[in-house]
Amino acid sequence: WRAWELGIGALLALGVVPRLERRALREAAGMLGVALILGAVLFYDAGTPFPGAAALAPTLGAALVILAGRDGPNLVGRLLSTAGPVWIGRLSYSLYLWHWPVIVFYIYLAMDMPGAVSGAVLLAVSLALAWLSLRFVERPFRRVSDRRAPRRQPFVAAAAGIAAISAAGGAVLVYDGIPGRLPHETRAAAAFSNDVDPRYDDCFRDKVDAKGWLEPCTYGAPDGPIRAALWGDSHAASLAPALDRAGQITGIRLALYAHHGCPGLTGFQVYWTGREHDCGPFLDDTYETIAQDPGFDLVIMAHRAPVYAQGWVPYGLTERNNLPLEIGPRDGPLPAGGDRMAFYLESLERTIVEIKDAGKQVALVYPLPEPGDMVPQMLMRHLLRGGAAADLTLPRARFDGRTAELVRAYDRLVAVHDLIPVSLHEQLCDATACRLVIDAVPVLSDETHLTATTARRLAPLFVPALSFVHGAT
């Protein structure tokens, strides 16, 4: 992806590109180069796939500016020769090296992306560190290297530094990150990233990869006919431990039909920018199976509603810079400015009506809290700073801001269509906050999916729904 960008610079350095002898050509090249660079700055956003073809504009822009300046005077060259740009140019390599560690350490400490004020401070810190590197590292190294008599000292020092860094990196690799550096409580919190259904790969990921969703895994009571279907995306799969326990309590066996990024909604499509993703075959196959099988008395609809109705979480760290996720009918995404909330809710209600018309009851699982960060990692940082695990919460106002419209719509659907509500958030949230940790166990294994431990804890909430099924105990 990057080799061709370096290749353009190499062609300029080798003199392969013809010289621009005429002043008018140099002026045009410089202006066009600046326009291409500014165009990328102003018009590229999180939805722009990068690197790739989009990198062509700023790369060619930089090449044209360099080409114009190489071959003679021009307006852009004079502007870039003033004191400010020259000073930045001298710092550029050190600034390139320093800016990212500064940003990363800020994010780690603040657990948030920098805003306008903090961003300005980080820029100032990066410039200061870059100047110190230029003053005390780059220039001394160059002075020694430029002397006629070769000096071994800088090369010996560089080799020693490389060896030390390699040894440190090797130790981290051999000792698997050296987990012993952290307290036991913190390591235990991190381990919950892997607290998922033991059958997750076999019953979800592998079935999706092999398109084997019409041979679903079953949960709950081990014997007897399958009487219920759990249908949805990866959030449905994360609920499998809850339904397994609830099914054992009620004597009900149920089948899991799940596909990542595909809510159980007929005629619905999810469009991932820069990624192949087609929900059509999964939705068509599984809906037909569920609707036509007379053995199914109950369909449990579970999916991550907010991401389809509103897009990625706009706060926190994990999804803010994701490429856009769009929705729409099978023939293409909604147009820019389309009402995705309305389209999602219309699709949901249409699907509910179709399932009810097929003679099935529907249980509707309400949205979960979305903290916008990986909860086990959040808990680790919280504990390392001396905080109590129970204090890690999501403000209720933030949860309501993300889900209030959906909850109201779900309440209406439950009332109008006589559905069975499964309001998991009511067990996790009070009037002021939503708990992210219960008895030292993270509620989520990442930023949105329940840990298996928490899912099992919430199993009683599914008992009323499964009790509807004929033959439940």
Tab-separated table of C-alpha atoms in Angstrom:
chain	number	residue	atom	x	y	z
A	1	TRP	CA	0.000	0.000	0.000
A	2	ARG	CA	2.858	2.432	0.716
A	3	ALA	CA	5.622	1.360	-1.677
A	4	TRP	CA	4.316	3.397	-4.601
A	5	GLU	CA	4.245	6.552	-2.441
A	6	LEU	CA	7.904	6.084	-1.575
A	7	GLY	CA	8.517	5.256	-5.225
A	8	ILE	CA	7.255	8.663	-6.363
A	9	GLY	CA	9.730	10.338	-4.023
A	10	ALA	CA	12.506	8.082	-5.301
A	11	LEU	CA	11.750	9.072	-8.910
A	12	LEU	CA	12.112	12.725	-7.964
A	13	ALA	CA	15.361	12.109	-6.096
A	14	LEU	CA	16.849	10.149	-9.016
A	15	GLY	CA	16.005	12.909	-11.506
A	16	VAL	CA	13.804	10.671	-13.628
A	17	VAL	CA	11.041	13.296	-13.813
A	18	PRO	CA	11.807	15.950	-16.487
A	19	ARG	CA	12.725	19.438	-15.295
A	20	LEU	CA	10.220	22.285	-15.432
A	21	GLU	CA	12.268	24.907	-17.234
A	22	ARG	CA	9.432	27.391	-17.785
A	23	ARG	CA	8.356	29.602	-14.894
A	24	ALA	CA	4.663	29.193	-15.777
A	25	LEU	CA	4.918	25.416	-15.488
A	26	ARG	CA	6.590	25.707	-12.094
A	27	GLU	CA	3.899	28.074	-10.833
A	28	ALA	CA	1.128	25.774	-12.089
A	29	ALA	CA	2.764	22.677	-10.574
A	30	GLY	CA	3.240	24.380	-7.206
A	31	MET	CA	-0.333	25.698	-7.064
A	32	LEU	CA	-1.802	22.374	-8.159
A	33	GLY	CA	0.290	20.565	-5.555
A	34	VAL	CA	-0.949	22.820	-2.755
A	35	ALA	CA	-4.537	22.417	-3.968
A	36	LEU	CA	-4.247	18.615	-3.898
A	37	ILE	CA	-2.802	18.649	-0.374
A	38	LEU	CA	-5.396	21.095	0.956
A	39	GLY	CA	-8.176	19.168	-0.758
A	40	ALA	CA	-7.169	16.041	1.134
A	41	VAL	CA	-7.005	17.982	4.409
A	42	LEU	CA	-10.420	19.586	3.953
A	43	PHE	CA	-12.448	16.830	2.295
A	44	TYR	CA	-11.083	13.519	3.544
A	45	ASP	CA	-12.879	12.181	6.594
A	46	ALA	CA	-13.361	8.923	8.512
A	47	GLY	CA	-15.275	7.520	5.540
A	48	THR	CA	-12.311	7.913	3.179
A	49	PRO	CA	-10.476	4.581	2.710
A	50	PHE	CA	-6.830	5.340	3.442
A	51	PRO	CA	-4.178	4.415	2.418
A	52	GLY	CA	-4.979	3.337	-1.088
A	53	ALA	CA	-6.203	5.339	-4.057
A	54	ALA	CA	-7.135	8.233	-1.774
A	55	ALA	CA	-3.446	8.686	-0.938
A	56	LEU	CA	-2.788	9.664	-4.547
A	57	ALA	CA	-3.940	13.285	-4.116
A	58	PRO	CA	-1.688	14.320	-1.192
A	59	THR	CA	1.229	12.235	-2.499
A	60	LEU	CA	1.113	13.791	-5.962
A	61	GLY	CA	0.537	17.180	-4.363
A	62	ALA	CA	3.725	16.885	-2.318
A	63	ALA	CA	5.618	15.640	-5.379
A	64	LEU	CA	4.460	18.611	-7.464
A	65	VAL	CA	5.465	21.105	-4.767
A	66	ILE	CA	8.919	19.484	-4.528
A	67	LEU	CA	9.255	19.349	-8.309
A	68	ALA	CA	8.363	23.028	-8.698
A	69	GLY	CA	10.852	24.054	-6.022
A	70	ARG	CA	13.605	21.838	-7.402
A	71	ASP	CA	13.563	23.398	-10.827
A	72	GLY	CA	13.504	27.110	-10.026
A	73	PRO	CA	11.766	29.957	-8.192
A	74	ASN	CA	7.975	30.029	-7.818
A	75	LEU	CA	5.375	31.529	-5.495
A	76	VAL	CA	4.798	28.377	-3.435
A	77	GLY	CA	8.538	27.943	-3.027
A	78	ARG	CA	8.931	31.502	-1.733
A	79	LEU	CA	6.117	31.016	0.793
A	80	LEU	CA	7.660	27.767	2.019
A	81	SER	CA	11.032	29.501	2.360
A	82	THR	CA	9.803	31.909	5.029
A	83	ALA	CA	10.879	31.495	8.644
A	84	GLY	CA	7.875	29.576	9.968
A	85	PRO	CA	7.749	26.768	7.383
A	86	VAL	CA	11.541	26.473	7.437
A	87	TRP	CA	11.531	26.060	11.223
A	88	ILE	CA	8.839	23.391	11.012
A	89	GLY	CA	10.783	21.706	8.232
A	90	ARG	CA	13.883	21.482	10.390
A	91	LEU	CA	11.844	19.916	13.170
A	92	SER	CA	9.833	17.688	10.854
A	93	TYR	CA	11.639	14.406	11.374
A	94	SER	CA	11.805	14.719	15.145
A	95	LEU	CA	8.204	15.930	15.170
A	96	TYR	CA	7.232	12.867	13.153
A	97	LEU	CA	8.917	10.639	15.743
A	98	TRP	CA	7.506	12.390	18.822
A	99	HIS	CA	3.915	13.311	18.005
A	100	TRP	CA	2.457	9.805	18.092
A	101	PRO	CA	3.898	8.704	21.475
A	102	VAL	CA	2.657	11.993	22.950
A	103	ILE	CA	-0.867	11.403	21.624
A	104	VAL	CA	-0.903	7.743	22.719
A	105	PHE	CA	0.198	8.543	26.280
A	106	TYR	CA	-2.438	11.267	26.507
A	107	ILE	CA	-5.180	8.883	25.365
A	108	TYR	CA	-3.990	6.244	27.825
A	109	LEU	CA	-4.041	8.689	30.737
A	110	ALA	CA	-7.223	10.567	29.801
A	111	MET	CA	-9.112	7.567	28.371
A	112	ASP	CA	-10.472	9.905	25.693
A	113	MET	CA	-9.474	11.489	22.407
A	114	PRO	CA	-7.938	14.970	22.588
A	115	GLY	CA	-10.215	17.949	22.027
A	116	ALA	CA	-9.319	21.388	20.665
A	117	VAL	CA	-7.558	22.664	23.810
A	118	SER	CA	-5.804	19.406	24.700
A	119	GLY	CA	-4.859	18.973	21.046
A	120	ALA	CA	-3.171	22.383	21.029
A	121	VAL	CA	-1.279	21.465	24.204
A	122	LEU	CA	-0.167	18.152	22.706
A	123	LEU	CA	1.058	19.972	19.592
A	124	ALA	CA	3.075	22.366	21.746
A	125	VAL	CA	4.569	19.467	23.733
A	126	SER	CA	5.436	17.621	20.512
A	127	LEU	CA	7.125	20.718	19.070
A	128	ALA	CA	9.130	21.223	22.267
A	129	LEU	CA	10.315	17.611	22.292
A	130	ALA	CA	11.111	17.797	18.588
A	131	TRP	CA	13.253	20.899	19.171
A	132	LEU	CA	15.118	19.189	22.025
A	133	SER	CA	15.761	16.170	19.793
A	134	LEU	CA	17.031	18.436	17.016
A	135	ARG	CA	19.263	20.368	19.412
A	136	PHE	CA	20.732	17.510	21.421
A	137	VAL	CA	20.492	14.474	19.135
A	138	GLU	CA	20.255	15.276	15.427
A	139	ARG	CA	22.715	18.180	15.242
A	140	PRO	CA	25.448	16.594	17.388
A	141	PHE	CA	25.144	13.388	15.377
A	142	ARG	CA	25.427	15.306	12.119
A	143	ARG	CA	28.448	17.292	13.318
A	144	VAL	CA	30.310	14.118	14.167
A	145	SER	CA	29.214	12.361	10.988
A	146	ASP	CA	30.206	15.307	8.770
A	147	ARG	CA	33.832	15.389	9.909
A	148	ARG	CA	36.322	14.141	7.399
A	149	ALA	CA	37.811	11.609	9.767
A	150	PRO	CA	35.208	8.912	10.420
A	151	ARG	CA	34.121	8.659	14.003
A	152	ARG	CA	32.914	5.380	15.388
A	153	GLN	CA	31.229	6.773	18.478
A	154	PRO	CA	27.784	7.616	17.021
A	155	PHE	CA	27.589	4.306	15.205
A	156	VAL	CA	28.656	2.347	18.268
A	157	ALA	CA	26.076	4.233	20.337
A	158	ALA	CA	23.386	3.613	17.718
A	159	ALA	CA	24.241	-0.083	17.577
A	160	ALA	CA	24.125	-0.318	21.365
A	161	GLY	CA	20.764	1.396	21.415
A	162	ILE	CA	19.364	-0.928	18.760
A	163	ALA	CA	20.671	-3.950	20.646
A	164	ALA	CA	19.122	-2.756	23.925
A	165	ILE	CA	15.749	-2.103	22.312
A	166	SER	CA	15.858	-5.476	20.534
A	167	ALA	CA	16.670	-7.259	23.786
A	168	ALA	CA	13.835	-5.504	25.602
A	169	GLY	CA	11.405	-6.314	22.804
A	170	GLY	CA	12.542	-9.927	22.754
A	171	ALA	CA	12.011	-10.238	26.507
A	172	VAL	CA	8.481	-8.853	26.181
A	173	LEU	CA	7.779	-11.352	23.391
A	174	VAL	CA	9.267	-14.356	25.209
A	175	TYR	CA	7.505	-13.577	28.479
A	176	ASP	CA	4.159	-12.807	26.803
A	177	GLY	CA	4.071	-9.142	27.760
A	178	ILE	CA	5.597	-9.753	31.230
A	179	PRO	CA	2.205	-9.928	32.969
A	180	GLY	CA	3.926	-10.271	36.364
A	181	ARG	CA	4.571	-6.530	36.308
A	182	LEU	CA	0.881	-6.000	37.086
A	183	PRO	CA	-1.020	-6.786	40.295
A	184	HIS	CA	-3.103	-9.968	40.347
A	185	GLU	CA	-6.378	-8.012	40.467
A	186	THR	CA	-5.421	-6.145	37.311
A	187	ARG	CA	-4.394	-9.297	35.453
A	188	ALA	CA	-7.689	-10.903	36.456
A	189	ALA	CA	-9.581	-7.964	34.976
A	190	ALA	CA	-7.699	-8.288	31.680
A	191	ALA	CA	-8.533	-12.008	31.489
A	192	PHE	CA	-12.229	-11.191	31.086
A	193	SER	CA	-11.507	-10.171	27.492
A	194	ASN	CA	-11.627	-13.912	26.857
A	195	ASP	CA	-14.748	-14.565	28.943
A	196	VAL	CA	-16.983	-15.691	26.101
A	197	ASP	CA	-19.163	-18.704	25.389
A	198	PRO	CA	-16.832	-21.745	25.168
A	199	ARG	CA	-18.693	-22.738	22.023
A	200	TYR	CA	-18.376	-19.272	20.454
A	201	ASP	CA	-16.044	-20.322	17.632
A	202	ASP	CA	-17.805	-23.591	16.805
A	203	CYS	CA	-21.335	-22.213	17.052
A	204	PHE	CA	-20.882	-18.700	15.685
A	205	ARG	CA	-17.652	-17.665	14.000
A	206	ASP	CA	-16.955	-20.958	12.216
A	207	LYS	CA	-20.560	-21.324	11.080
A	208	VAL	CA	-20.524	-17.836	9.593
A	209	ASP	CA	-17.230	-18.502	7.790
A	210	ALA	CA	-18.526	-21.802	6.408
A	211	LYS	CA	-22.019	-20.412	5.722
A	212	GLY	CA	-23.288	-23.209	7.928
A	213	TRP	CA	-25.985	-21.216	9.685
A	214	LEU	CA	-28.712	-23.676	8.655
A	215	GLU	CA	-27.084	-26.251	10.940
A	216	PRO	CA	-27.361	-24.277	14.178
A	217	CYS	CA	-25.979	-25.180	17.576
A	218	THR	CA	-28.563	-25.734	20.266
A	219	TYR	CA	-28.599	-24.542	23.859
A	220	GLY	CA	-30.672	-25.130	26.950
A	221	ALA	CA	-32.242	-28.481	27.814
A	222	PRO	CA	-30.167	-31.188	26.082
A	223	ASP	CA	-33.123	-33.425	25.203
A	224	GLY	CA	-36.376	-32.825	23.403
A	225	PRO	CA	-37.396	-30.850	20.329
A	226	ILE	CA	-36.094	-27.365	19.542
A	227	ARG	CA	-38.886	-24.936	20.426
A	228	ALA	CA	-37.221	-21.475	20.262
A	229	ALA	CA	-34.807	-19.576	18.003
A	230	LEU	CA	-32.280	-16.945	19.064
A	231	TRP	CA	-31.845	-14.797	15.950
A	232	GLY	CA	-29.545	-11.856	15.308
A	233	ASP	CA	-25.968	-10.634	15.106
A	234	SER	CA	-22.940	-11.207	17.360
A	235	HIS	CA	-24.926	-9.782	20.275
A	236	ALA	CA	-27.301	-12.713	19.943
A	237	ALA	CA	-24.301	-15.046	20.051
A	238	SER	CA	-23.034	-13.342	23.227
A	239	LEU	CA	-26.409	-14.075	24.869
A	240	ALA	CA	-26.091	-17.828	24.265
A	241	PRO	CA	-24.811	-18.553	27.831
A	242	ALA	CA	-27.869	-16.751	29.254
A	243	LEU	CA	-30.280	-18.707	27.068
A	244	ASP	CA	-28.428	-21.926	27.791
A	245	ARG	CA	-29.004	-21.510	31.514
A	246	ALA	CA	-32.570	-20.207	31.092
A	247	GLY	CA	-33.348	-23.149	28.790
A	248	GLN	CA	-32.103	-25.600	31.384
A	249	ILE	CA	-34.292	-23.920	34.020
A	250	THR	CA	-37.416	-24.107	31.842
A	251	GLY	CA	-36.646	-27.391	30.065
A	252	ILE	CA	-36.535	-25.654	26.679
A	253	ARG	CA	-34.043	-26.308	23.881
A	254	LEU	CA	-33.315	-23.505	21.434
A	255	ALA	CA	-31.273	-22.909	18.284
A	256	LEU	CA	-28.797	-20.069	17.657
A	257	TYR	CA	-28.956	-18.316	14.274
A	258	ALA	CA	-26.396	-15.494	14.255
A	259	HIS	CA	-24.142	-13.604	11.869
A	260	HIS	CA	-21.797	-10.770	12.740
A	261	GLY	CA	-23.129	-7.382	11.669
A	262	CYS	CA	-26.469	-8.794	10.506
A	263	PRO	CA	-29.577	-8.073	12.589
A	264	GLY	CA	-32.495	-10.435	12.088
A	265	LEU	CA	-34.504	-8.072	9.878
A	266	THR	CA	-35.974	-9.112	6.553
A	267	GLY	CA	-35.087	-7.055	3.484
A	268	PHE	CA	-32.392	-5.292	5.491
A	269	GLN	CA	-28.775	-4.785	4.451
A	270	VAL	CA	-25.714	-3.510	6.298
A	271	TYR	CA	-23.018	-1.759	4.253
A	272	TRP	CA	-19.501	-1.624	5.733
A	273	THR	CA	-17.305	0.988	4.085
A	274	GLY	CA	-14.221	-0.637	2.584
A	275	ARG	CA	-15.320	-4.171	3.471
A	276	GLU	CA	-17.274	-6.930	1.753
A	277	HIS	CA	-20.359	-7.684	3.824
A	278	ASP	CA	-23.594	-9.254	2.610
A	279	CYS	CA	-26.342	-10.166	5.074
A	280	GLY	CA	-28.760	-11.270	2.353
A	281	PRO	CA	-28.087	-15.039	2.178
A	282	PHE	CA	-28.006	-15.407	5.979
A	283	LEU	CA	-31.228	-13.447	6.506
A	284	ASP	CA	-33.104	-15.144	3.692
A	285	ASP	CA	-32.082	-18.665	4.693
A	286	THR	CA	-32.611	-18.307	8.418
A	287	TYR	CA	-35.899	-16.400	8.189
A	288	GLU	CA	-37.377	-19.013	5.894
A	289	THR	CA	-36.262	-21.801	8.226
A	290	ILE	CA	-37.565	-20.082	11.366
A	291	ALA	CA	-40.879	-19.027	9.832
A	292	GLN	CA	-41.675	-22.356	8.200
A	293	ASP	CA	-40.651	-24.674	11.027
A	294	PRO	CA	-43.834	-25.458	13.012
A	295	GLY	CA	-41.703	-26.552	15.950
A	296	PHE	CA	-40.620	-23.002	16.750
A	297	ASP	CA	-43.006	-21.337	19.193
A	298	LEU	CA	-40.743	-18.404	20.060
A	299	VAL	CA	-38.259	-16.162	18.232
A	300	ILE	CA	-35.877	-14.134	20.405
A	301	MET	CA	-34.709	-11.097	18.435
A	302	ALA	CA	-31.384	-9.776	19.714
A	303	HIS	CA	-28.991	-7.424	17.967
A	304	ARG	CA	-27.047	-4.239	18.550
A	305	ALA	CA	-29.808	-1.829	17.608
A	306	PRO	CA	-28.014	1.513	18.225
A	307	VAL	CA	-25.266	0.848	15.700
A	308	TYR	CA	-27.790	0.160	12.932
A	309	ALA	CA	-30.165	2.979	13.892
A	310	GLN	CA	-27.502	5.623	14.600
A	311	GLY	CA	-24.053	4.420	13.540
A	312	TRP	CA	-20.923	3.892	15.593
A	313	VAL	CA	-20.604	5.170	19.143
A	314	PRO	CA	-19.533	8.843	18.838
A	315	TYR	CA	-17.757	8.936	22.222
A	316	GLY	CA	-14.936	6.899	23.761
A	317	LEU	CA	-11.991	5.439	21.874
A	318	THR	CA	-12.901	2.253	20.069
A	319	GLU	CA	-15.328	3.370	17.360
A	320	ARG	CA	-14.954	7.103	16.940
A	321	ASN	CA	-12.700	6.782	13.905
A	322	ASN	CA	-14.301	3.698	12.334
A	323	LEU	CA	-15.205	3.828	8.683
A	324	PRO	CA	-18.946	4.504	8.387
A	325	LEU	CA	-21.435	1.659	8.707
A	326	GLU	CA	-24.497	2.303	6.570
A	327	ILE	CA	-27.846	0.561	6.282
A	328	GLY	CA	-30.547	0.358	3.661
A	329	PRO	CA	-32.609	-1.984	1.492
A	330	ARG	CA	-30.968	-4.692	-0.582
A	331	ASP	CA	-30.474	-2.434	-3.589
A	332	GLY	CA	-28.238	0.081	-1.848
A	333	PRO	CA	-27.642	2.190	1.278
A	334	LEU	CA	-29.890	5.020	2.317
A	335	PRO	CA	-29.050	8.310	0.577
A	336	ALA	CA	-27.015	10.910	2.415
A	337	GLY	CA	-29.235	12.497	5.023
A	338	GLY	CA	-31.662	9.558	5.011
A	339	ASP	CA	-33.468	8.772	8.243
A	340	ARG	CA	-31.718	5.584	9.348
A	341	MET	CA	-33.586	5.438	12.666
A	342	ALA	CA	-36.921	5.418	10.839
A	343	PHE	CA	-35.710	2.818	8.335
A	344	TYR	CA	-34.410	0.564	11.115
A	345	LEU	CA	-37.640	0.786	13.125
A	346	GLU	CA	-39.797	0.209	10.040
A	347	SER	CA	-37.716	-2.894	9.197
A	348	LEU	CA	-37.977	-4.143	12.756
A	349	GLU	CA	-41.749	-3.746	12.903
A	350	ARG	CA	-42.239	-5.329	9.482
A	351	THR	CA	-40.168	-8.341	10.516
A	352	ILE	CA	-42.060	-8.690	13.810
A	353	VAL	CA	-45.372	-8.677	11.941
A	354	GLU	CA	-44.114	-11.323	9.506
A	355	ILE	CA	-42.942	-13.575	12.338
A	356	LYS	CA	-46.203	-13.135	14.224
A	357	ASP	CA	-48.162	-13.892	11.064
A	358	ALA	CA	-46.181	-17.138	10.824
A	359	GLY	CA	-47.650	-18.147	14.177
A	360	LYS	CA	-44.634	-17.394	16.393
A	361	GLN	CA	-44.330	-15.303	19.522
A	362	VAL	CA	-41.522	-12.735	19.629
A	363	ALA	CA	-39.277	-11.760	22.536
A	364	LEU	CA	-37.497	-8.447	21.919
A	365	VAL	CA	-34.148	-7.834	23.648
A	366	TYR	CA	-33.583	-4.164	24.480
A	367	PRO	CA	-30.245	-2.356	23.873
A	368	LEU	CA	-27.303	-2.717	26.243
A	369	PRO	CA	-25.098	0.115	27.566
A	370	GLU	CA	-22.270	1.086	25.206
A	371	PRO	CA	-19.311	2.618	27.082
A	372	GLY	CA	-17.297	3.279	23.935
A	373	ASP	CA	-14.217	1.493	25.318
A	374	MET	CA	-13.049	-2.040	26.041
A	375	VAL	CA	-14.388	-2.619	29.539
A	376	PRO	CA	-11.675	-5.056	30.756
A	377	GLN	CA	-9.016	-2.542	29.698
A	378	MET	CA	-10.984	0.294	31.274
A	379	LEU	CA	-11.104	-1.687	34.514
A	380	MET	CA	-7.359	-2.370	34.355
A	381	ARG	CA	-6.522	1.321	34.059
A	382	HIS	CA	-9.077	2.181	36.735
A	383	LEU	CA	-7.549	-0.310	39.171
A	384	LEU	CA	-3.983	0.777	38.428
A	385	ARG	CA	-4.978	4.302	39.414
A	386	GLY	CA	-6.287	3.087	42.747
A	387	GLY	CA	-9.992	3.105	41.883
A	388	ALA	CA	-12.563	0.621	43.142
A	389	ALA	CA	-13.969	-1.809	40.560
A	390	ALA	CA	-17.571	-1.015	41.509
A	391	ASP	CA	-17.018	2.669	40.691
A	392	LEU	CA	-16.531	2.003	36.973
A	393	THR	CA	-19.826	3.068	35.398
A	394	LEU	CA	-21.394	4.678	32.338
A	395	PRO	CA	-23.419	7.814	33.138
A	396	ARG	CA	-27.122	7.153	32.683
A	397	ALA	CA	-27.420	10.356	30.675
A	398	ARG	CA	-24.968	8.984	28.120
A	399	PHE	CA	-26.862	5.680	27.902
A	400	ASP	CA	-30.182	7.496	27.494
A	401	GLY	CA	-28.727	9.809	24.869
A	402	ARG	CA	-27.792	6.771	22.811
A	403	THR	CA	-30.867	4.595	23.388
A	404	ALA	CA	-33.863	6.633	24.654
A	405	GLU	CA	-35.559	6.846	21.253
A	406	LEU	CA	-35.032	3.128	20.673
A	407	VAL	CA	-36.384	2.202	24.109
A	408	ARG	CA	-39.530	4.270	23.505
A	409	ALA	CA	-39.998	2.618	20.122
A	410	TYR	CA	-39.463	-0.840	21.606
A	411	ASP	CA	-42.028	-0.102	24.327
A	412	ARG	CA	-44.546	0.823	21.637
A	413	LEU	CA	-43.825	-2.344	19.634
A	414	VAL	CA	-44.242	-4.497	22.748
A	415	ALA	CA	-47.608	-2.909	23.499
A	416	VAL	CA	-48.954	-2.893	19.936
A	417	HIS	CA	-47.833	-6.396	18.931
A	418	ASP	CA	-48.027	-8.161	22.307
A	419	LEU	CA	-44.314	-8.981	22.458
A	420	ILE	CA	-42.292	-10.272	25.383
A	421	PRO	CA	-39.780	-7.576	26.471
A	422	VAL	CA	-36.330	-8.538	27.736
A	423	SER	CA	-34.936	-5.345	29.269
A	424	LEU	CA	-31.389	-6.261	30.253
A	425	HIS	CA	-30.486	-2.627	30.869
A	426	GLU	CA	-32.958	-2.414	33.724
A	427	GLN	CA	-30.752	-4.844	35.647
A	428	LEU	CA	-27.595	-2.906	34.820
A	429	CYS	CA	-28.711	0.722	35.123
A	430	ASP	CA	-30.241	2.864	37.842
A	431	ALA	CA	-31.346	6.499	37.666
A	432	THR	CA	-27.785	7.862	37.561
A	433	ALA	CA	-25.472	5.244	36.019
A	434	CYS	CA	-25.113	1.879	34.306
A	435	ARG	CA	-22.788	-0.566	36.010
A	436	LEU	CA	-19.857	-1.793	33.940
A	437	VAL	CA	-18.548	-4.103	36.662
A	438	ILE	CA	-20.567	-6.447	38.921
A	439	ASP	CA	-18.768	-8.258	41.753
A	440	ALA	CA	-15.383	-7.493	40.146
A	441	VAL	CA	-16.557	-9.005	36.821
A	442	PRO	CA	-16.697	-6.716	33.760
A	443	VAL	CA	-20.190	-6.626	32.266
A	444	LEU	CA	-18.761	-6.601	28.744
A	445	SER	CA	-15.857	-8.577	27.276
A	446	ASP	CA	-15.100	-5.735	24.878
A	447	GLU	CA	-17.001	-2.513	24.177
A	448	THR	CA	-20.437	-4.013	23.447
A	449	HIS	CA	-20.677	-7.790	24.039
A	450	LEU	CA	-21.634	-9.373	27.365
A	451	THR	CA	-19.103	-11.510	29.160
A	452	ALA	CA	-20.286	-15.099	29.515
A	453	THR	CA	-20.287	-14.642	33.301
A	454	THR	CA	-22.616	-11.649	33.104
A	455	ALA	CA	-24.823	-13.374	30.517
A	456	ARG	CA	-25.343	-16.298	32.876
A	457	ARG	CA	-26.108	-13.840	35.674
A	458	LEU	CA	-28.866	-12.339	33.511
A	459	ALA	CA	-30.386	-15.714	32.577
A	460	PRO	CA	-33.449	-15.284	34.856
A	461	LEU	CA	-34.584	-12.376	32.667
A	462	PHE	CA	-35.142	-14.842	29.809
A	463	VAL	CA	-37.133	-17.326	31.866
A	464	PRO	CA	-40.486	-15.504	31.336
A	465	ALA	CA	-39.938	-15.547	27.579
A	466	LEU	CA	-39.043	-19.251	27.456
A	467	SER	CA	-41.930	-20.055	29.791
A	468	PHE	CA	-44.233	-19.025	26.928
A	469	VAL	CA	-43.034	-22.002	24.917
A	470	HIS	CA	-45.316	-25.018	24.865
A	471	GLY	CA	-43.989	-27.660	27.232
A	472	ALA	CA	-41.905	-25.303	29.364
A	473	THR	CA	-41.594	-26.280	33.002
